[in-house]
C-alpha cells in the first residue's frame, strides 16, 4: 500500500523560505506513469495545486506561484521536496503531498498533510 | 480563484440522493478528465471518482459521476451521516498547465 508522509517545520517566519519533504513508502517514485506534487489548503478555503514533477524532471507549477515555488525529486531517498520562498501569512495552510496520474491527471494518493503557519 | 464552479452547499435527508454540479470551460472539463474528492474534517482529501466516472477500489457504488461538454456532476445515493463532507471536482487546465479544483460543495445530511 502506497503511503506518503510529509515532514518539515510547523512554524516559519514571514519572508523566510519553507522547505517540506515527502517520503514515499510502498511504491516506486521512479515510475513513468505518475507525477509527484504538492497541494495546499488554507484554513476555511479550498485546495490549491502548487505543482508536480515527473521523476525524470518534467515539472508543472501553479501560474500564480511560479516565481516562488520549486519541486524536486530524489529517487535515491524516495522523496519529493517543496520549496516556497518569500512567505507571507497568506501561505499559512495544510500542505499535502500527492501522487498524480500522468495521463488522466487525477490525484490518487494523498499524504496526511502538515499544517504550516507563517507568523513572527 | 477557482476555475471550476460548484454550488456552495447541498443537503438531503438520510437515504435520499444529492447531486453536485461542476461547471468549467473548454480548456479544462471540455478537454480533460474530471475527478472528484471527498474531504472529511481533519483528514486528507480522498479520491472518489477519476476519469469522469470511474470509482477507485473501495469506493461504494452509491457514488457516481458523469460529464457532458464543459460540465460534470457527482451523485450520492442512499445518503448517510458519514457522507457529510466537502466535495471538490478537479481537472487539468490546458491553458494554465495546472490542475484546477472546483469551489467546493458542503454536503449536509438533515
mmCIF file of C-alpha atoms in Angstrom, chain A:
data_model
loop_
_atom_site.group_PDB
_atom_site.id
_atom_site.type_symbol
_atom_site.label_atom_id
_atom_site.label_comp_id
_atom_site.label_asym_id
_atom_site.label_seq_id
_atom_site.Cartn_x
_atom_site.Cartn_y
_atom_site.Cartn_z
ATOM 1 C CA UNK A 1 0.000 0.000 0.000
ATOM 2 C CA UNK A 2 1.454 3.310 -1.071
ATOM 3 C CA UNK A 3 1.970 5.850 1.708
ATOM 4 C CA UNK A 4 3.126 9.445 1.534
ATOM 5 C CA UNK A 5 4.457 11.170 4.637
ATOM 6 C CA UNK A 6 5.165 14.903 4.849
ATOM 7 C CA UNK A 7 7.722 16.389 7.206
ATOM 8 C CA UNK A 8 9.004 19.856 7.941
ATOM 9 C CA UNK A 9 8.556 22.871 10.219
ATOM 10 C CA UNK A 10 5.134 23.763 11.533
ATOM 11 C CA UNK A 11 6.018 27.421 12.058
ATOM 12 C CA UNK A 12 8.007 29.693 9.798
ATOM 13 C CA UNK A 13 8.598 33.426 9.831
ATOM 14 C CA UNK A 14 7.423 35.887 7.186
ATOM 15 C CA UNK A 15 9.887 36.448 4.322
ATOM 16 C CA UNK A 16 11.588 33.102 5.022
ATOM 17 C CA UNK A 17 11.653 30.003 2.807
ATOM 18 C CA UNK A 18 9.523 26.947 3.539
ATOM 19 C CA UNK A 19 11.110 23.556 2.903
ATOM 20 C CA UNK A 20 8.964 20.431 3.106
ATOM 21 C CA UNK A 21 9.821 16.826 2.351
ATOM 22 C CA UNK A 22 7.548 13.970 1.389
ATOM 23 C CA UNK A 23 8.792 10.408 1.775
ATOM 24 C CA UNK A 24 7.130 7.764 -0.389
ATOM 25 C CA UNK A 25 6.695 4.284 1.063
ATOM 26 C CA UNK A 26 5.447 1.155 -0.671
ATOM 27 C CA UNK A 27 5.919 2.245 -4.261
ATOM 28 C CA UNK A 28 8.452 3.440 -6.791
ATOM 29 C CA UNK A 29 8.975 7.161 -7.176
ATOM 30 C CA UNK A 30 10.704 6.453 -10.496
ATOM 31 C CA UNK A 31 7.525 5.351 -12.260
ATOM 32 C CA UNK A 32 6.923 6.914 -15.672
ATOM 33 C CA UNK A 33 3.179 6.839 -15.030
ATOM 34 C CA UNK A 34 2.964 9.203 -12.100
ATOM 35 C CA UNK A 35 3.885 12.730 -11.167
ATOM 36 C CA UNK A 36 4.618 13.703 -7.565
ATOM 37 C CA UNK A 37 3.334 17.014 -6.311
ATOM 38 C CA UNK A 38 2.026 19.332 -3.653
ATOM 39 C CA UNK A 39 -1.411 20.716 -2.844
ATOM 40 C CA UNK A 40 -2.193 23.169 -0.066
ATOM 41 C CA UNK A 41 -5.393 24.151 1.672
ATOM 42 C CA UNK A 42 -5.583 27.400 3.656
ATOM 43 C CA UNK A 43 -7.901 27.358 6.685
ATOM 44 C CA UNK A 44 -11.516 27.589 5.596
ATOM 45 C CA UNK A 45 -10.649 27.543 1.895
ATOM 46 C CA UNK A 46 -10.475 25.021 -0.913
ATOM 47 C CA UNK A 47 -7.408 23.105 -2.070
ATOM 48 C CA UNK A 48 -4.842 24.753 -4.341
ATOM 49 C CA UNK A 49 -2.446 22.981 -6.693
ATOM 50 C CA UNK A 50 1.168 24.113 -6.209
ATOM 51 C CA UNK A 51 2.921 21.908 -8.747
ATOM 52 C CA UNK A 52 4.033 18.433 -9.696
ATOM 53 C CA UNK A 53 7.077 16.711 -11.121
ATOM 54 C CA UNK A 54 7.898 13.536 -13.012
ATOM 55 C CA UNK A 55 10.986 11.798 -11.673
ATOM 56 C CA UNK A 56 12.763 12.487 -14.969
ATOM 57 C CA UNK A 57 12.435 16.228 -14.430
ATOM 58 C CA UNK A 58 9.325 17.407 -16.291
ATOM 59 C CA UNK A 59 7.623 19.881 -13.963
ATOM 60 C CA UNK A 60 4.427 21.913 -13.805
ATOM 61 C CA UNK A 61 3.825 24.810 -11.412
ATOM 62 C CA UNK A 62 0.881 26.946 -10.387
ATOM 63 C CA UNK A 63 0.896 30.051 -12.562
ATOM 64 C CA UNK A 64 0.281 32.299 -9.547
ATOM 65 C CA UNK A 65 3.168 30.838 -7.539
ATOM 66 C CA UNK A 66 5.636 30.016 -10.297
ATOM 67 C CA UNK A 67 8.151 32.646 -9.194
ATOM 68 C CA UNK A 68 8.236 31.348 -5.596
ATOM 69 C CA UNK A 69 7.831 27.571 -5.775
ATOM 70 C CA UNK A 70 10.118 24.734 -6.740
ATOM 71 C CA UNK A 71 9.686 20.972 -6.530
ATOM 72 C CA UNK A 72 12.369 18.324 -6.740
ATOM 73 C CA UNK A 73 12.505 14.544 -6.636
ATOM 74 C CA UNK A 74 15.287 12.494 -5.045
ATOM 75 C CA UNK A 75 14.898 8.942 -6.310
ATOM 76 C CA UNK A 76 17.700 7.617 -4.090
ATOM 77 C CA UNK A 77 15.767 8.644 -0.986
ATOM 78 C CA UNK A 78 12.280 8.187 -2.473
ATOM 79 C CA UNK A 79 11.491 11.781 -1.530
ATOM 80 C CA UNK A 80 9.697 14.741 -3.044
ATOM 81 C CA UNK A 81 10.615 18.200 -1.821
ATOM 82 C CA UNK A 82 8.872 21.553 -1.896
ATOM 83 C CA UNK A 83 10.454 24.969 -1.502
ATOM 84 C CA UNK A 84 8.335 28.100 -1.229
ATOM 85 C CA UNK A 85 10.107 31.415 -0.872
ATOM 86 C CA UNK A 86 9.153 34.881 0.430
ATOM 87 C CA UNK A 87 6.491 33.603 2.768
ATOM 88 C CA UNK A 88 3.581 35.716 3.986
ATOM 89 C CA UNK A 89 0.649 34.976 6.274
ATOM 90 C CA UNK A 90 -1.333 34.046 3.155
ATOM 91 C CA UNK A 91 0.858 30.954 2.803
ATOM 92 C CA UNK A 92 -0.490 29.536 6.067
ATOM 93 C CA UNK A 93 -2.124 26.258 5.084
ATOM 94 C CA UNK A 94 -2.133 22.490 5.367
ATOM 95 C CA UNK A 95 0.326 21.214 2.777
ATOM 96 C CA UNK A 96 -0.319 17.811 1.190
ATOM 97 C CA UNK A 97 1.994 15.621 -0.818
ATOM 98 C CA UNK A 98 0.168 13.849 -3.664
ATOM 99 C CA UNK A 99 0.666 11.324 -6.421
ATOM 100 C CA UNK A 100 -0.787 12.456 -9.726
ATOM 101 C CA UNK A 101 -1.622 10.165 -12.626
ATOM 102 C CA UNK A 102 0.382 11.292 -15.631
ATOM 103 C CA UNK A 103 -2.298 10.696 -18.242
ATOM 104 C CA UNK A 104 -5.615 11.498 -16.621
ATOM 105 C CA UNK A 105 -4.131 13.869 -14.028
ATOM 106 C CA UNK A 106 -6.205 12.736 -11.053
ATOM 107 C CA UNK A 107 -4.680 12.782 -7.570
ATOM 108 C CA UNK A 108 -4.957 9.237 -6.307
ATOM 109 C CA UNK A 109 -2.807 9.221 -3.173
ATOM 110 C CA UNK A 110 -2.502 11.968 -0.560
ATOM 111 C CA UNK A 111 -0.289 12.322 2.475
ATOM 112 C CA UNK A 112 -1.896 13.121 5.819
ATOM 113 C CA UNK A 113 -0.895 16.758 5.464
ATOM 114 C CA UNK A 114 1.215 19.119 7.538
ATOM 115 C CA UNK A 115 -0.009 22.420 8.937
ATOM 116 C CA UNK A 116 2.380 25.258 8.247
ATOM 117 C CA UNK A 117 1.800 28.573 9.994
ATOM 118 C CA UNK A 118 3.572 31.704 8.824
ATOM 119 C CA UNK A 119 3.945 34.061 11.754
ATOM 120 C CA UNK A 120 6.600 36.092 13.503
#
